[in-house]
């Protein structure tokens, strides 16, 4: 240090310590844990009475969110109060969320310190209402150690994405959050419970949205491996917390939830038309159980957009490339389409834009 003219202030030095404070955390030989003083401040925080106090509380809590599994899910009732149109009303659900954040920090695990010489892997998952991921490292005994947790709620437009795109979004979110560890590092693995993502980065048939995301993936050296949902426990839990779920009917998201539903006979006729249409039958079969093998069995003209189809209660749904609205697929049956338009259900069922199967 003297040679390079570096000097230390003895008053700020710590010698022979098992752990030292750094940027609000305590770093030791066993890993990283939140500063007990900051945790104490949060635990002693009194019940909030206005938006300003809520922002102050979340500002400190969010700084420590990497220690709390599914932090975004825990604070969802609180984040709803920050919306412009929201009326301040401290409910029992808000109090539970408030207490859950305190408890989560009190019970926060010791996170491992990322070691660039050890193998990394990321797990990610998406549900209908959230995405979650976790960053792991193998210790010297080959055990998985958590380095970071991350999760967030899906935006209204993102909730309309087809399943394939939601899973890709979760992967993109994970790489962005853990970029400082992963970019330029040795090759790593991303685990997902959506098998088709293994070939997504190499597929020649992609949407504009996927093309943008793939340009981000190209910066990293990784491979995607399939891990069944029953084994992908951490990421699955991060993305599927019940209080993340949208509790009100969302006509744009599902397309068949509506305050003025048409007759069941019309629904049955749409299903029957799909069942008798060659292309629609193939897409129904694929969307019910998507896989690489099932995709290869599709007619060539259907493969490019196959990932945009999904099945809901026997109906085939489609998400357009440049439109987040999900539509019900109606085959080339002129009479049936005219019935839908003249019945007054087109706008309710988002059927004005009928998509050719």
JSON list of C-alpha atoms in Angstrom, two decimals, residues 286 290-300 302-304 306:
[
{"chain": "A", "resi": 286, "resn": "UNK", "atom": "CA", "xyz": [-50.79, -28.42, -29.99]},
{"chain": "A", "resi": 290, "resn": "UNK", "atom": "CA", "xyz": [-47.27, -27.74, -26.42]},
{"chain": "A", "resi": 291, "resn": "UNK", "atom": "CA", "xyz": [-43.92, -29.37, -27.05]},
{"chain": "A", "resi": 292, "resn": "UNK", "atom": "CA", "xyz": [-41.17, -29.36, -29.65]},
{"chain": "A", "resi": 293, "resn": "UNK", "atom": "CA", "xyz": [-42.39, -32.69, -31.02]},
{"chain": "A", "resi": 294, "resn": "UNK", "atom": "CA", "xyz": [-46.00, -31.48, -31.25]},
{"chain": "A", "resi": 295, "resn": "UNK", "atom": "CA", "xyz": [-44.84, -28.33, -33.06]},
{"chain": "A", "resi": 296, "resn": "UNK", "atom": "CA", "xyz": [-42.99, -30.38, -35.67]},
{"chain": "A", "resi": 297, "resn": "UNK", "atom": "CA", "xyz": [-46.20, -32.30, -36.41]},
{"chain": "A", "resi": 298, "resn": "UNK", "atom": "CA", "xyz": [-48.07, -29.10, -37.32]},
{"chain": "A", "resi": 299, "resn": "UNK", "atom": "CA", "xyz": [-48.62, -28.13, -40.93]},
{"chain": "A", "resi": 300, "resn": "UNK", "atom": "CA", "xyz": [-45.72, -25.89, -42.09]},
{"chain": "A", "resi": 302, "resn": "UNK", "atom": "CA", "xyz": [-49.03, -23.08, -38.79]},
{"chain": "A", "resi": 303, "resn": "UNK", "atom": "CA", "xyz": [-45.65, -23.46, -37.09]},
{"chain": "A", "resi": 304, "resn": "UNK", "atom": "CA", "xyz": [-44.52, -19.82, -37.24]},
{"chain": "A", "resi": 306, "resn": "UNK", "atom": "CA", "xyz": [-48.09, -21.76, -33.06]}
]
